[in-house]
Amino acid sequence: MADASLPTTALTDADAAHSAVRRAFGMSIGAAVVGVVVLVAVGLFSATSGAAGLPVKGVLGALFDWVPLIGVDSSLSTTQENILFEIRLPRLVLGMLVGGSLGMAGASYQGVFRNPLADPYLLGVSAGAGLGAVLALGFGLDLSWGPFDTVPAAAFAGALVAVLASMAIARGGGASPATLLLGGVAMAALFSAAQTYAIQQLNETRAREVLSWLFGQLNTTGWKQVGLLLPYVVVCGVVLFIHRRHLDVLRVGDDEARSLGLDPARSRLVVIVAASLLTAAAVSVSGLIAFVGLVVPHIVRLLISHSYRVIVPLSALVGATFLAFVDIGARTLLAPSELPVGVITAFVGAPFFAAVLWRDRWSTT
Amino acid sequence: MSSVLTASTQGSESAVRSAPALSCRDVRVSFRDQEVVCGVNLELDTGQWLGIIGPNGAGKSTLLRSIVGLADYSGAIALGDGQTPGAADVALVPQSPIMPKGMTVAEYVLLGRTAHLGWLARESRADREIASSVLHRLELTAFADRFVSTLSGGEAQQVVVARALAQQCPVLLLDEPTSALDLGHQVSVLELVDDLRRTEGLSVLAAMHDLSAAARFADRLILIDHGRIVAGGRPEAVLKPDLLSAVYGTPLTVQPIDGELVVLPEPRRRAKPPKETP
């Protein structure tokens, strides 16, 4: 055999095969490190910009001081510390959680539906949440329950109803992606129509209030919203992270996936439920922030890898960075009044997305 | 010899010599009200190449799909130990595999380890070793970082075989493995499978369109027509001109060339124009 006569080349070939598999298996560490560094930088920039300018050094000092067992003199006044810990940081962290949730849910939806146009609102989450919020806000219902305020509770319930209805008319998560998608389209249309009709019935003040919620905003009252969202981020995030490999197997189609030993219907159901819960939770605290869930996974895919083992976690990271960055603009561009963050995500995201698409086309043709 | 499949063949050596690697008993598959596989019985012995031949729509693919659990069937499909086969026992090389955009050859071959993923859905070190030794064994290392969607037909087929090998199954099912390939690649893919059968002790069940290739590579053939086995046995017993012509609906001849059977369409005889009578 050729291998026996040329032991050295055989060895290097085996090594080359080995390292190729390691590259295929490995998470893009470099990209993850860069992502974390950028996230931290954006976070720091966000914490220090705004009407009450906080010095970078003081913010860093206060943050280190906050870590147990480390005592640093932050040089911030008590007022400044209050602004940092009760206004800036909750909003920053909420933006990161919402952006990360939408990015990760969008990536998961795109994998499950094998459709590049899939976004977290595909199965009617947005329309359902919208209808719930409109009904609650507009008609002054009181649905507050425990720590849950009326609007988040109503939006969350509406989102889940819409997703369940979509899955029900597609006869469960076991249905083919195309059937589910059509079920989602039908339910989204129905809920949107109901929502539009409900808004039309409202008086102007109430309608304006509802519309500003629909645009998406990151208003915080202390750490409350973060506390509401965090459990969903942890649980659903872990589930989606674990199932990212299943999304890669689904890329070869349901039949081949099953012959390789995956149960496509079961994997799809788990991923859809986790991604929908995550989206519903994010929407309930922040309204409908467009574009993040659609565009962020594509940016990761075009710039780094087509493998969901990379796309799912990095979409969370990039989504968090993107929304934190955009929110700086929402807070400061028209200060003291505020721009809806959902509008800026589209204004910033669309041209950036176009640039990435063009780059991709030029480099492949 | 780097044996890729030692783990899965060791057991079958001693224990299951007598039992077949795979057996089908009265397998029936229906779509709507139409039965497309009508009571098929077959036995695949360990290390054997069993070819399934028959015209389009005869039920060959459906039979293979039912063996890997992709079609609902009645009857019994069992391994040598009586178990229903799963993805760790039977690997399928599909007829027209999907080549996802942006997936590298190494990632594609790693998909073969899906059935062995742990709770965290991470390939173990052993899984990665298996994938890289398959790449090395099939001399695909140079392709390992290329995208599967950019491969030629012959390269792609090798990569699909590599993924099936990474499943480390004792039984390999091939569904028309060479239908999209030129002659040279047809031969090289079939020879590759034949080599693997010998070196790794695989049992091969292959639906084949090319009857001459079936005659050359298969130990035994079964001829299926309308979901029923109409003939089975050694290639020279099955490849009879009259039988084939009837099943395929066109005149065929079988010629021995250098000790191998070659199946050809009968030369077309042009009907002579009737002589005009003056």
XYZ file of N, CA and C in Angstrom, chain A residues 147-292:
438
model
N -45.099 39.881 39.834
C -44.161 40.882 39.332
C -44.487 41.325 37.908
N -45.475 40.688 37.261
C -45.735 40.966 35.855
C -46.715 42.126 35.726
N -46.291 43.164 34.978
C -47.196 44.264 34.700
C -48.181 43.858 33.630
N -49.205 44.705 33.476
C -50.276 44.363 32.551
C -49.787 44.134 31.123
N -49.034 45.117 30.588
C -48.671 45.024 29.174
C -47.757 43.833 28.876
N -46.679 43.665 29.646
C -45.856 42.470 29.375
C -46.649 41.184 29.496
N -47.509 41.089 30.508
C -48.275 39.857 30.680
C -49.184 39.620 29.490
N -49.879 40.687 29.049
C -50.802 40.536 27.930
C -50.050 40.218 26.640
N -48.896 40.900 26.432
C -48.130 40.665 25.217
C -47.597 39.235 25.196
N -47.094 38.782 26.331
C -46.552 37.428 26.419
C -47.639 36.401 26.119
N -48.821 36.616 26.743
C -49.922 35.682 26.513
C -50.344 35.697 25.047
N -50.459 36.896 24.475
C -50.869 37.003 23.073
C -49.890 36.301 22.145
N -48.578 36.484 22.426
C -47.558 35.864 21.587
C -47.674 34.346 21.629
N -47.843 33.808 22.833
C -47.922 32.353 22.958
C -49.180 31.813 22.283
N -50.299 32.545 22.432
C -51.535 32.099 21.779
C -51.329 32.027 20.267
N -50.693 33.060 19.709
C -50.492 33.089 18.256
C -49.606 31.928 17.793
N -48.510 31.680 18.523
C -47.611 30.597 18.124
C -48.307 29.248 18.232
N -49.030 29.051 19.342
C -49.731 27.775 19.519
C -50.782 27.590 18.430
N -51.469 28.690 18.077
C -52.475 28.591 17.024
C -51.819 28.224 15.695
N -50.663 28.839 15.403
C -49.943 28.514 14.167
C -49.584 27.044 14.137
N -49.073 26.546 15.261
C -48.655 25.153 15.298
C -49.858 24.226 15.255
N -50.972 24.678 15.846
C -52.163 23.836 15.841
C -52.715 23.687 14.434
N -52.786 24.789 13.682
C -53.355 24.624 12.344
C -52.381 23.902 11.425
N -51.082 23.873 11.774
C -50.143 23.057 10.996
C -50.047 21.653 11.593
N -50.933 21.312 12.508
C -50.971 20.010 13.174
C -49.663 19.685 13.882
N -49.260 20.585 14.760
C -48.143 20.280 15.644
C -46.793 20.542 15.020
N -45.766 20.509 15.846
C -44.409 20.803 15.387
C -43.877 19.744 14.462
N -44.557 18.600 14.383
C -44.086 17.541 13.508
C -44.353 17.816 12.050
N -45.175 18.829 11.779
C -45.489 19.146 10.393
C -44.241 19.636 9.667
N -44.292 19.635 8.367
C -43.142 20.080 7.589
C -42.947 21.575 7.804
N -41.710 22.053 7.628
C -41.451 23.483 7.824
C -42.349 24.353 6.966
N -42.610 23.915 5.738
C -43.419 24.740 4.838
C -44.838 24.898 5.384
N -45.409 23.802 5.909
C -46.766 23.874 6.452
C -46.803 24.794 7.661
N -45.806 24.646 8.542
C -45.738 25.492 9.729
C -45.645 26.963 9.348
N -44.810 27.212 8.345
C -44.595 28.585 7.907
C -45.903 29.196 7.407
N -46.648 28.394 6.635
C -47.926 28.894 6.136
C -48.903 29.105 7.285
N -48.870 28.189 8.262
C -49.707 28.374 9.442
C -49.373 29.681 10.136
N -48.066 29.964 10.244
C -47.628 31.211 10.864
C -48.096 32.429 10.099
N -47.991 32.358 8.781
C -48.421 33.485 7.959
C -49.907 33.747 8.164
N -50.697 32.663 8.170
C -52.143 32.821 8.342
C -52.470 33.450 9.694
N -51.843 32.934 10.758
C -52.131 33.445 12.099
C -51.660 34.884 12.256
N -50.481 35.190 11.700
C -49.967 36.555 11.792
C -50.930 37.517 11.115
N -51.451 37.116 9.959
C -52.397 37.980 9.242
C -53.655 38.205 10.079
N -54.150 37.122 10.651
C -55.379 37.220 11.461
C -55.174 38.143 12.660
N -54.077 37.917 13.404
C -53.823 38.720 14.602
C -53.520 40.175 14.249
N -52.813 40.395 13.134
C -52.525 41.771 12.723
C -53.810 42.508 12.405
N -54.694 41.829 11.706
C -55.964 42.463 11.358
C -56.734 42.829 12.623
N -56.771 41.896 13.556
C -57.479 42.161 14.813
C -56.836 43.328 15.542
N -55.498 43.363 15.526
C -54.772 44.419 16.214
C -55.046 45.783 15.575
N -55.001 45.830 14.234
C -55.267 47.088 13.536
C -56.677 47.582 13.841
N -57.616 46.662 13.836
C -59.000 47.043 14.122
C -59.119 47.592 15.539
N -58.439 46.909 16.489
C -58.506 47.363 17.875
C -57.922 48.760 18.023
N -56.797 49.032 17.329
C -56.184 50.370 17.412
C -57.131 51.420 16.857
N -57.805 51.069 15.775
C -58.723 52.013 15.142
C -59.853 52.423 16.096
N -60.196 51.547 17.006
C -61.294 51.824 17.926
C -60.874 52.701 19.108
N -59.544 52.935 19.233
C -59.061 53.664 20.407
C -59.102 55.163 20.187
N -59.098 55.935 21.293
C -58.954 57.375 21.140
C -57.489 57.708 20.900
N -57.215 58.972 20.534
C -55.896 59.314 20.010
C -54.764 59.088 21.012
N -54.996 59.492 22.259
C -53.948 59.350 23.269
C -53.576 57.887 23.458
N -54.591 57.080 23.613
C -54.344 55.653 23.822
C -53.654 55.046 22.605
N -54.126 55.439 21.402
C -53.551 54.889 20.166
C -52.079 55.240 20.069
N -51.733 56.492 20.438
C -50.339 56.926 20.380
C -49.466 56.086 21.332
N -50.014 55.863 22.506
C -49.318 55.056 23.508
C -49.055 53.644 22.972
N -50.094 53.079 22.346
C -49.974 51.738 21.795
C -48.924 51.697 20.682
N -48.981 52.711 19.801
C -48.033 52.722 18.684
C -46.604 52.814 19.177
N -46.361 53.608 20.204
C -44.989 53.747 20.686
C -44.520 52.429 21.291
N -45.439 51.662 21.849
C -45.048 50.335 22.335
C -44.702 49.426 21.159
N -45.540 49.512 20.094
C -45.322 48.643 18.943
C -43.972 48.894 18.270
N -43.517 50.162 18.304
C -42.231 50.493 17.691
C -41.061 49.802 18.383
N -41.240 49.481 19.610
C -40.163 48.865 20.371
C -39.375 49.917 21.116
N -39.199 49.723 22.408
C -38.415 50.668 23.193
C -37.782 49.932 24.369
N -36.727 50.520 24.878
C -36.027 49.896 25.995
C -36.180 50.777 27.223
N -37.400 50.942 27.680
C -37.605 51.716 28.898
C -37.515 50.796 30.097
N -36.747 51.241 31.073
C -36.596 50.385 32.247
C -37.028 51.122 33.489
N -37.559 50.367 34.424
C -37.743 50.903 35.771
C -36.856 50.063 36.674
N -35.663 50.550 36.902
C -34.685 49.784 37.676
C -34.376 48.467 36.971
N -34.193 47.440 37.765
C -33.788 46.155 37.216
C -34.960 45.224 36.970
N -36.189 45.767 37.040
C -37.371 44.915 36.974
C -37.468 44.133 35.661
N -37.346 44.850 34.513
C -37.479 44.187 33.216
C -36.395 43.137 33.014
N -35.177 43.501 33.465
C -34.077 42.534 33.354
C -34.426 41.267 34.120
N -34.982 41.454 35.307
C -35.350 40.299 36.127
C -36.420 39.438 35.479
N -37.358 40.094 34.767
C -38.417 39.336 34.099
C -37.863 38.501 32.941
N -36.942 39.108 32.198
C -36.445 38.451 30.981
C -35.379 37.395 31.275
N -34.579 37.645 32.304
C -33.387 36.823 32.533
C -33.661 35.310 32.635
N -34.714 34.890 33.365
C -34.935 33.431 33.442
C -35.152 32.800 32.073
N -35.896 33.486 31.197
C -36.129 32.947 29.856
C -34.827 32.874 29.063
N -34.015 33.933 29.214
C -32.746 33.946 28.485
C -31.892 32.763 28.921
N -31.844 32.509 30.219
C -30.993 31.423 30.713
C -31.510 30.067 30.233
N -32.792 29.801 30.487
C -33.325 28.467 30.160
C -33.375 28.237 28.654
N -34.037 29.155 27.928
C -34.165 28.966 26.480
C -32.807 29.057 25.796
N -31.948 29.940 26.308
C -30.618 30.059 25.724
C -29.851 28.756 25.811
N -29.933 28.105 26.948
C -29.235 26.824 27.107
C -29.824 25.770 26.163
N -31.162 25.726 26.085
C -31.800 24.734 25.205
C -31.379 24.961 23.750
N -31.426 26.209 23.304
C -31.066 26.492 21.914
C -29.584 26.206 21.664
N -28.755 26.540 22.645
C -27.318 26.298 22.493
C -27.048 24.805 22.329
N -27.740 24.005 23.114
C -27.549 22.549 23.023
C -28.032 22.016 21.673
N -29.121 22.589 21.165
C -29.696 22.056 19.931
C -29.088 22.644 18.665
N -28.070 23.493 18.800
C -27.534 24.126 17.604
C -26.985 23.095 16.633
N -26.463 21.991 17.177
C -25.922 20.943 16.328
C -27.034 20.266 15.525
N -28.206 20.126 16.132
C -29.329 19.523 15.410
C -29.694 20.354 14.183
N -29.546 21.686 14.308
C -29.881 22.549 13.179
C -28.953 22.268 12.002
N -27.700 21.939 12.276
C -26.777 21.578 11.199
C -27.212 20.288 10.526
N -27.657 19.328 11.335
C -28.093 18.054 10.744
C -29.337 18.283 9.888
N -30.232 19.166 10.322
C -31.452 19.445 9.560
C -31.151 20.075 8.205
N -29.946 20.621 8.049
C -29.616 21.260 6.767
C -29.609 20.270 5.611
N -29.442 18.970 5.877
C -29.472 17.999 4.781
C -30.885 17.482 4.532
N -31.886 18.075 5.152
C -33.266 17.672 4.907
C -33.742 16.656 5.930
N -35.054 16.577 6.094
C -35.628 15.718 7.127
C -35.288 14.249 6.911
N -35.387 13.777 5.658
C -35.174 12.356 5.402
C -33.750 11.943 5.747
N -32.776 12.698 5.232
C -31.388 12.330 5.521
C -31.086 12.484 7.008
N -31.660 13.521 7.614
C -31.441 13.717 9.054
C -31.922 12.502 9.829
N -33.108 11.987 9.440
C -33.625 10.823 10.156
C -32.753 9.603 9.906
N -32.284 9.428 8.670
C -31.435 8.261 8.410
C -30.090 8.388 9.127
N -29.737 9.623 9.520
C -28.503 9.810 10.298
C -28.756 9.648 11.795
N -30.016 9.480 12.177
C -30.303 9.197 13.578
C -30.906 10.355 14.361
N -31.353 11.398 13.661
C -32.001 12.519 14.356
C -33.506 12.390 14.163
N -34.284 12.772 15.170
C -35.730 12.840 14.990
C -36.074 14.281 14.635
N -36.271 14.564 13.343
C -36.402 15.969 12.937
C -37.604 16.663 13.580
N -38.728 15.944 13.693
C -39.928 16.573 14.246
C -39.700 16.975 15.696
N -39.045 16.086 16.447
C -38.812 16.372 17.857
C -37.852 17.548 18.022
N -36.760 17.526 17.264
C -35.802 18.624 17.356
C -36.460 19.946 16.983
N -37.266 19.905 15.926
C -37.900 21.140 15.469
C -38.853 21.676 16.536
N -39.613 20.757 17.141
C -40.567 21.178 18.170
C -39.841 21.832 19.346
N -38.781 21.204 19.826
C -38.045 21.745 20.974
C -37.487 23.125 20.638
N -36.883 23.252 19.458
C -36.261 24.522 19.094
C -37.319 25.614 18.914
N -38.438 25.256 18.268
C -39.482 26.269 18.053
C -40.055 26.737 19.388
N -40.303 25.805 20.288
C -40.871 26.192 21.586
C -39.899 27.105 22.339
N -38.624 26.717 22.382
C -37.648 27.529 23.118
C -37.478 28.903 22.482
N -37.356 28.943 21.149
C -37.144 30.221 20.469
C -38.372 31.110 20.599
N -39.563 30.508 20.564
C -40.781 31.313 20.668
C -40.950 31.880 22.070
N -40.657 31.065 23.088
C -40.731 31.561 24.466
C -39.767 32.721 24.671
N -38.554 32.541 24.136
C -37.535 33.578 24.280
C -37.980 34.867 23.599
N -38.506 34.729 22.378
C -38.971 35.911 21.645
C -40.131 36.577 22.373
N -41.078 35.750 22.818
C -42.247 36.313 23.502
C -41.811 37.091 24.744
N -40.847 36.530 25.485
C -40.371 37.215 26.685
C -39.693 38.532 26.328
N -38.867 38.501 25.253
C -38.173 39.721 24.846
C -39.175 40.780 24.395
N -40.144 40.354 23.589
C -41.143 41.291 23.075
C -41.968 41.882 24.220
N -42.258 41.058 25.214
C -43.130 41.544 26.279
C -42.480 42.665 27.081
N -41.151 42.697 27.168
C -40.520 43.796 27.914
C -40.043 44.933 27.024
N -39.946 44.714 25.709
C -39.338 45.744 24.870
C -40.171 46.124 23.668
N -41.317 45.487 23.454
C -42.087 45.781 22.254
C -41.476 45.109 21.043
N -41.923 45.574 19.873
C -41.500 44.889 18.644
C -40.293 45.570 18.046
N -39.115 45.037 18.350
C -37.892 45.588 17.790
C -37.580 44.810 16.523
N -37.687 45.518 15.407
C -37.591 44.853 14.110
C -36.139 44.595 13.741
N -35.935 43.658 12.800
C -34.714 43.575 12.031
C -33.591 42.811 12.703
N -33.492 42.871 14.046
C -32.350 42.244 14.716
C -32.329 40.737 14.449
